[in-house]
């Protein structure tokens, strides 16, 4: 009988039923946790700050909600997870068919936690700089939601002595994908 009383007391205890505080939460979604480094600035060499989305020609037309960086990122290679949102009517109307350098990008329909997105793969390169992006764009209410994995850097062989990045592009993309796995939407269409 004593065991039943202890069990009942623990069940009614507020700390016993409290769930962990989410890493990020807003009116649309929750990110349960992340072991990536949260930052408010994009400090990678070679390409400019992507703003709310690297697929947008109007970086100021949206809001960056979350920017995460792989902990082992350095000046040779860095990995980023970006969540952005734009309420601009034109951007929302073209959300899943964004324009990149005058060409409309075509993506593949997919879902994240049951929410419909269009997935894009893009890349850019300069003399020794490169950027690879895996992006998901979807409509959420009256806005365009953008989730992006960005891996960029410089070729290590241009240094004397040559330098080796801390991680491969594929390993970085897989690690960034882990954040997508802990993302949940409050309401799906």
mmCIF file of N, CA, C and O in Angstrom, residues 24-85:
data_model
loop_
_atom_site.group_PDB
_atom_site.id
_atom_site.type_symbol
_atom_site.label_atom_id
_atom_site.label_comp_id
_atom_site.label_asym_id
_atom_site.label_seq_id
_atom_site.Cartn_x
_atom_site.Cartn_y
_atom_site.Cartn_z
ATOM 1 N N UNK A 24 13.801 25.602 -29.900
ATOM 2 C CA UNK A 24 13.153 26.744 -30.555
ATOM 3 C C UNK A 24 11.683 26.418 -30.725
ATOM 4 O O UNK A 24 11.316 25.293 -31.052
ATOM 5 N N UNK A 25 10.829 27.436 -30.549
ATOM 6 C CA UNK A 25 9.395 27.235 -30.745
ATOM 7 C C UNK A 25 8.766 28.557 -31.150
ATOM 8 O O UNK A 25 9.093 29.610 -30.602
ATOM 9 N N UNK A 26 7.870 28.512 -32.148
ATOM 10 C CA UNK A 26 7.074 29.679 -32.522
ATOM 11 C C UNK A 26 5.654 29.203 -32.839
ATOM 12 O O UNK A 26 5.292 28.086 -32.490
ATOM 13 N N UNK A 27 4.875 30.050 -33.495
ATOM 14 C CA UNK A 27 3.485 29.698 -33.772
ATOM 15 C C UNK A 27 3.326 28.592 -34.807
ATOM 16 O O UNK A 27 2.259 27.997 -34.931
ATOM 17 N N UNK A 28 4.387 28.269 -35.572
ATOM 18 C CA UNK A 28 4.305 27.253 -36.619
ATOM 19 C C UNK A 28 4.939 25.925 -36.252
ATOM 20 O O UNK A 28 4.426 24.874 -36.586
ATOM 21 N N UNK A 29 6.086 25.972 -35.562
ATOM 22 C CA UNK A 29 6.872 24.765 -35.401
ATOM 23 C C UNK A 29 7.689 24.779 -34.121
ATOM 24 O O UNK A 29 7.853 25.818 -33.477
ATOM 25 N N UNK A 30 8.235 23.611 -33.813
ATOM 26 C CA UNK A 30 9.104 23.429 -32.664
ATOM 27 C C UNK A 30 10.321 22.627 -33.098
ATOM 28 O O UNK A 30 10.194 21.659 -33.845
ATOM 29 N N UNK A 31 11.494 23.040 -32.630
ATOM 30 C CA UNK A 31 12.715 22.256 -32.784
ATOM 31 C C UNK A 31 13.019 21.732 -31.381
ATOM 32 O O UNK A 31 13.288 22.513 -30.464
ATOM 33 N N UNK A 32 12.931 20.419 -31.209
ATOM 34 C CA UNK A 32 13.049 19.818 -29.881
ATOM 35 C C UNK A 32 14.419 20.070 -29.260
ATOM 36 O O UNK A 32 14.524 20.474 -28.110
ATOM 37 N N UNK A 33 15.491 19.825 -30.015
ATOM 38 C CA UNK A 33 16.842 19.979 -29.477
ATOM 39 C C UNK A 33 17.830 20.089 -30.629
ATOM 40 O O UNK A 33 17.501 19.776 -31.771
ATOM 41 N N UNK A 34 19.029 20.538 -30.309
ATOM 42 C CA UNK A 34 20.092 20.587 -31.306
ATOM 43 C C UNK A 34 21.436 20.664 -30.599
ATOM 44 O O UNK A 34 21.577 21.372 -29.611
ATOM 45 N N UNK A 35 22.406 19.917 -31.123
ATOM 46 C CA UNK A 35 23.759 20.005 -30.581
ATOM 47 C C UNK A 35 24.634 20.938 -31.433
ATOM 48 O O UNK A 35 25.830 21.037 -31.226
ATOM 49 N N UNK A 36 23.999 21.641 -32.392
ATOM 50 C CA UNK A 36 24.727 22.616 -33.186
ATOM 51 C C UNK A 36 24.818 23.929 -32.414
ATOM 52 O O UNK A 36 24.098 24.141 -31.440
ATOM 53 N N UNK A 37 25.689 24.810 -32.853
ATOM 54 C CA UNK A 37 25.914 26.083 -32.182
ATOM 55 C C UNK A 37 24.930 27.121 -32.714
ATOM 56 O O UNK A 37 24.891 27.394 -33.912
ATOM 57 N N UNK A 38 24.141 27.693 -31.831
ATOM 58 C CA UNK A 38 23.191 28.740 -32.222
ATOM 59 C C UNK A 38 23.952 30.062 -32.340
ATOM 60 O O UNK A 38 24.754 30.406 -31.475
ATOM 61 N N UNK A 39 23.717 30.774 -33.423
ATOM 62 C CA UNK A 39 24.401 32.044 -33.639
ATOM 63 C C UNK A 39 23.443 33.014 -34.315
ATOM 64 O O UNK A 39 22.441 32.604 -34.892
ATOM 65 N N UNK A 40 23.752 34.288 -34.237
ATOM 66 C CA UNK A 40 22.885 35.281 -34.881
ATOM 67 C C UNK A 40 23.557 35.924 -36.089
ATOM 68 O O UNK A 40 23.014 36.821 -36.692
ATOM 69 N N UNK A 41 24.759 35.458 -36.442
ATOM 70 C CA UNK A 41 25.424 36.020 -37.619
ATOM 71 C C UNK A 41 26.088 34.924 -38.442
ATOM 72 O O UNK A 41 26.516 33.909 -37.928
ATOM 73 N N UNK A 42 26.131 35.161 -39.718
ATOM 74 C CA UNK A 42 26.702 34.240 -40.696
ATOM 75 C C UNK A 42 28.121 34.725 -40.968
ATOM 76 O O UNK A 42 28.319 35.776 -41.564
ATOM 77 N N UNK A 43 29.120 33.984 -40.523
ATOM 78 C CA UNK A 43 30.503 34.469 -40.610
ATOM 79 C C UNK A 43 31.403 33.585 -41.475
ATOM 80 O O UNK A 43 32.541 33.340 -41.147
ATOM 81 N N UNK A 44 30.878 33.107 -42.578
ATOM 82 C CA UNK A 44 31.642 32.232 -43.447
ATOM 83 C C UNK A 44 32.292 33.029 -44.576
ATOM 84 O O UNK A 44 31.671 33.919 -45.151
ATOM 85 N N UNK A 45 33.553 32.733 -44.911
ATOM 86 C CA UNK A 45 34.223 33.458 -45.992
ATOM 87 C C UNK A 45 33.725 33.037 -47.373
ATOM 88 O O UNK A 45 33.194 31.950 -47.545
ATOM 89 N N UNK A 46 33.867 33.920 -48.331
ATOM 90 C CA UNK A 46 33.614 33.583 -49.720
ATOM 91 C C UNK A 46 32.297 34.025 -50.302
ATOM 92 O O UNK A 46 32.233 34.436 -51.441
ATOM 93 N N UNK A 47 31.223 33.935 -49.560
ATOM 94 C CA UNK A 47 29.909 34.325 -50.042
ATOM 95 C C UNK A 47 29.278 35.221 -48.998
ATOM 96 O O UNK A 47 29.579 35.137 -47.815
ATOM 97 N N UNK A 48 28.361 36.050 -49.420
ATOM 98 C CA UNK A 48 27.692 36.949 -48.496
ATOM 99 C C UNK A 48 26.698 36.237 -47.598
ATOM 100 O O UNK A 48 26.383 35.068 -47.775
ATOM 101 N N UNK A 49 26.203 36.968 -46.626
ATOM 102 C CA UNK A 49 25.188 36.472 -45.712
ATOM 103 C C UNK A 49 23.917 36.202 -46.505
ATOM 104 O O UNK A 49 23.432 37.075 -47.222
ATOM 105 N N UNK A 50 23.313 34.998 -46.399
ATOM 106 C CA UNK A 50 22.124 34.688 -47.187
ATOM 107 C C UNK A 50 20.835 35.330 -46.679
ATOM 108 O O UNK A 50 19.792 35.199 -47.320
ATOM 109 N N UNK A 51 20.883 36.027 -45.554
ATOM 110 C CA UNK A 51 19.662 36.625 -45.020
ATOM 111 C C UNK A 51 18.701 35.549 -44.562
ATOM 112 O O UNK A 51 19.091 34.587 -43.922
ATOM 113 N N UNK A 52 17.428 35.694 -44.932
ATOM 114 C CA UNK A 52 16.426 34.717 -44.506
ATOM 115 C C UNK A 52 16.475 33.442 -45.347
ATOM 116 O O UNK A 52 16.039 32.387 -44.924
ATOM 117 N N UNK A 53 17.044 33.536 -46.593
ATOM 118 C CA UNK A 53 17.118 32.380 -47.483
ATOM 119 C C UNK A 53 18.160 32.624 -48.565
ATOM 120 O O UNK A 53 18.159 33.676 -49.201
ATOM 121 N N UNK A 54 19.021 31.645 -48.795
ATOM 122 C CA UNK A 54 20.022 31.779 -49.870
ATOM 123 C C UNK A 54 19.377 31.688 -51.247
ATOM 124 O O UNK A 54 19.996 32.038 -52.243
ATOM 125 N N UNK A 55 18.127 31.229 -51.324
ATOM 126 C CA UNK A 55 17.417 31.140 -52.598
ATOM 127 C C UNK A 55 16.660 32.417 -52.935
ATOM 128 O O UNK A 55 15.965 32.478 -53.943
ATOM 129 N N UNK A 56 16.779 33.435 -52.099
ATOM 130 C CA UNK A 56 16.045 34.680 -52.327
ATOM 131 C C UNK A 56 16.970 35.766 -52.859
ATOM 132 O O UNK A 56 18.079 35.930 -52.378
ATOM 133 N N UNK A 57 16.489 36.487 -53.847
ATOM 134 C CA UNK A 57 17.241 37.643 -54.351
ATOM 135 C C UNK A 57 16.955 38.878 -53.509
ATOM 136 O O UNK A 57 17.517 39.928 -53.755
ATOM 137 N N UNK A 58 16.088 38.736 -52.501
ATOM 138 C CA UNK A 58 15.753 39.833 -51.587
ATOM 139 C C UNK A 58 16.009 39.379 -50.148
ATOM 140 O O UNK A 58 15.080 38.996 -49.435
ATOM 141 N N UNK A 59 17.299 39.386 -49.709
ATOM 142 C CA UNK A 59 17.621 38.871 -48.379
ATOM 143 C C UNK A 59 16.941 39.618 -47.242
ATOM 144 O O UNK A 59 16.737 39.065 -46.173
ATOM 145 N N UNK A 60 16.528 40.865 -47.474
ATOM 146 C CA UNK A 60 15.860 41.630 -46.438
ATOM 147 C C UNK A 60 14.351 41.477 -46.432
ATOM 148 O O UNK A 60 13.669 42.071 -45.606
ATOM 149 N N UNK A 61 13.795 40.667 -47.341
ATOM 150 C CA UNK A 61 12.344 40.521 -47.462
ATOM 151 C C UNK A 61 11.777 39.455 -46.530
ATOM 152 O O UNK A 61 10.614 39.120 -46.615
ATOM 153 N N UNK A 62 12.598 38.941 -45.657
ATOM 154 C CA UNK A 62 12.151 37.925 -44.721
ATOM 155 C C UNK A 62 12.899 38.054 -43.411
ATOM 156 O O UNK A 62 13.707 38.965 -43.215
ATOM 157 N N UNK A 63 12.631 37.129 -42.532
ATOM 158 C CA UNK A 63 13.232 37.150 -41.208
ATOM 159 C C UNK A 63 13.938 35.824 -40.958
ATOM 160 O O UNK A 63 13.386 34.755 -41.204
ATOM 161 N N UNK A 64 15.166 35.910 -40.504
ATOM 162 C CA UNK A 64 15.887 34.708 -40.097
ATOM 163 C C UNK A 64 15.389 34.345 -38.708
ATOM 164 O O UNK A 64 15.465 35.136 -37.780
ATOM 165 N N UNK A 65 14.869 33.130 -38.553
ATOM 166 C CA UNK A 65 14.338 32.682 -37.267
ATOM 167 C C UNK A 65 15.379 31.924 -36.461
ATOM 168 O O UNK A 65 15.487 32.093 -35.256
ATOM 169 N N UNK A 66 16.128 31.045 -37.133
ATOM 170 C CA UNK A 66 17.145 30.235 -36.464
ATOM 171 C C UNK A 66 18.339 30.096 -37.400
ATOM 172 O O UNK A 66 18.168 29.829 -38.597
ATOM 173 N N UNK A 67 19.540 30.245 -36.850
ATOM 174 C CA UNK A 67 20.775 29.991 -37.588
ATOM 175 C C UNK A 67 21.663 29.145 -36.689
ATOM 176 O O UNK A 67 22.018 29.568 -35.590
ATOM 177 N N UNK A 68 21.985 27.945 -37.159
ATOM 178 C CA UNK A 68 22.819 27.017 -36.405
ATOM 179 C C UNK A 68 24.074 26.708 -37.214
ATOM 180 O O UNK A 68 24.027 26.641 -38.445
ATOM 181 N N UNK A 69 25.160 26.479 -36.512
ATOM 182 C CA UNK A 69 26.452 26.224 -37.156
ATOM 183 C C UNK A 69 27.034 24.919 -36.623
ATOM 184 O O UNK A 69 26.951 24.648 -35.420
ATOM 185 N N UNK A 70 27.622 24.115 -37.514
ATOM 186 C CA UNK A 70 28.312 22.914 -37.062
ATOM 187 C C UNK A 70 29.466 23.318 -36.153
ATOM 188 O O UNK A 70 30.238 24.228 -36.491
ATOM 189 N N UNK A 71 29.614 22.679 -35.000
ATOM 190 C CA UNK A 71 30.647 23.088 -34.038
ATOM 191 C C UNK A 71 32.072 23.033 -34.580
ATOM 192 O O UNK A 71 32.916 23.819 -34.184
ATOM 193 N N UNK A 72 32.369 22.111 -35.488
ATOM 194 C CA UNK A 72 33.734 21.989 -36.005
ATOM 195 C C UNK A 72 33.976 22.849 -37.245
ATOM 196 O O UNK A 72 35.009 22.710 -37.909
ATOM 197 N N UNK A 73 33.064 23.765 -37.551
ATOM 198 C CA UNK A 73 33.249 24.670 -38.702
ATOM 199 C C UNK A 73 34.473 25.543 -38.471
ATOM 200 O O UNK A 73 34.787 25.939 -37.350
ATOM 201 N N UNK A 74 35.160 25.849 -39.576
ATOM 202 C CA UNK A 74 36.307 26.742 -39.496
ATOM 203 C C UNK A 74 36.384 27.563 -40.782
ATOM 204 O O UNK A 74 35.436 27.590 -41.561
ATOM 205 N N UNK A 75 37.507 28.234 -41.016
ATOM 206 C CA UNK A 75 37.630 29.087 -42.196
ATOM 207 C C UNK A 75 37.867 28.294 -43.483
ATOM 208 O O UNK A 75 37.869 28.860 -44.567
ATOM 209 N N UNK A 76 38.020 26.980 -43.391
ATOM 210 C CA UNK A 76 38.174 26.140 -44.573
ATOM 211 C C UNK A 76 36.819 25.598 -45.026
ATOM 212 O O UNK A 76 36.492 25.602 -46.196
ATOM 213 N N UNK A 77 36.020 25.128 -44.064
ATOM 214 C CA UNK A 77 34.687 24.623 -44.394
ATOM 215 C C UNK A 77 33.760 24.878 -43.210
ATOM 216 O O UNK A 77 34.136 24.677 -42.074
ATOM 217 N N UNK A 78 32.546 25.318 -43.530
ATOM 218 C CA UNK A 78 31.546 25.536 -42.480
ATOM 219 C C UNK A 78 30.213 24.957 -42.923
ATOM 220 O O UNK A 78 29.914 24.886 -44.107
ATOM 221 N N UNK A 79 29.440 24.535 -41.932
ATOM 222 C CA UNK A 79 28.116 23.971 -42.183
ATOM 223 C C UNK A 79 27.077 24.741 -41.389
ATOM 224 O O UNK A 79 27.288 25.052 -40.209
ATOM 225 N N UNK A 80 25.952 25.053 -42.030
ATOM 226 C CA UNK A 80 24.917 25.903 -41.440
ATOM 227 C C UNK A 80 23.536 25.299 -41.636
ATOM 228 O O UNK A 80 23.247 24.736 -42.689
ATOM 229 N N UNK A 81 22.672 25.454 -40.630
ATOM 230 C CA UNK A 81 21.256 25.107 -40.727
ATOM 231 C C UNK A 81 20.492 26.404 -40.527
ATOM 232 O O UNK A 81 20.650 27.078 -39.507
ATOM 233 N N UNK A 82 19.696 26.772 -41.519
ATOM 234 C CA UNK A 82 19.015 28.065 -41.532
ATOM 235 C C UNK A 82 17.510 27.875 -41.653
ATOM 236 O O UNK A 82 17.037 27.130 -42.510
ATOM 237 N N UNK A 83 16.776 28.560 -40.788
ATOM 238 C CA UNK A 83 15.319 28.601 -40.866
ATOM 239 C C UNK A 83 14.925 30.049 -41.048
ATOM 240 O O UNK A 83 15.278 30.905 -40.232
ATOM 241 N N UNK A 84 14.227 30.340 -42.160
ATOM 242 C CA UNK A 84 13.792 31.697 -42.445
ATOM 243 C C UNK A 84 12.335 31.729 -42.856
ATOM 244 O O UNK A 84 11.762 30.711 -43.266
ATOM 245 N N UNK A 85 11.756 32.916 -42.748
ATOM 246 C CA UNK A 85 10.337 33.084 -43.072
ATOM 247 C C UNK A 85 10.127 34.444 -43.716
ATOM 248 O O UNK A 85 10.633 35.451 -43.228
#
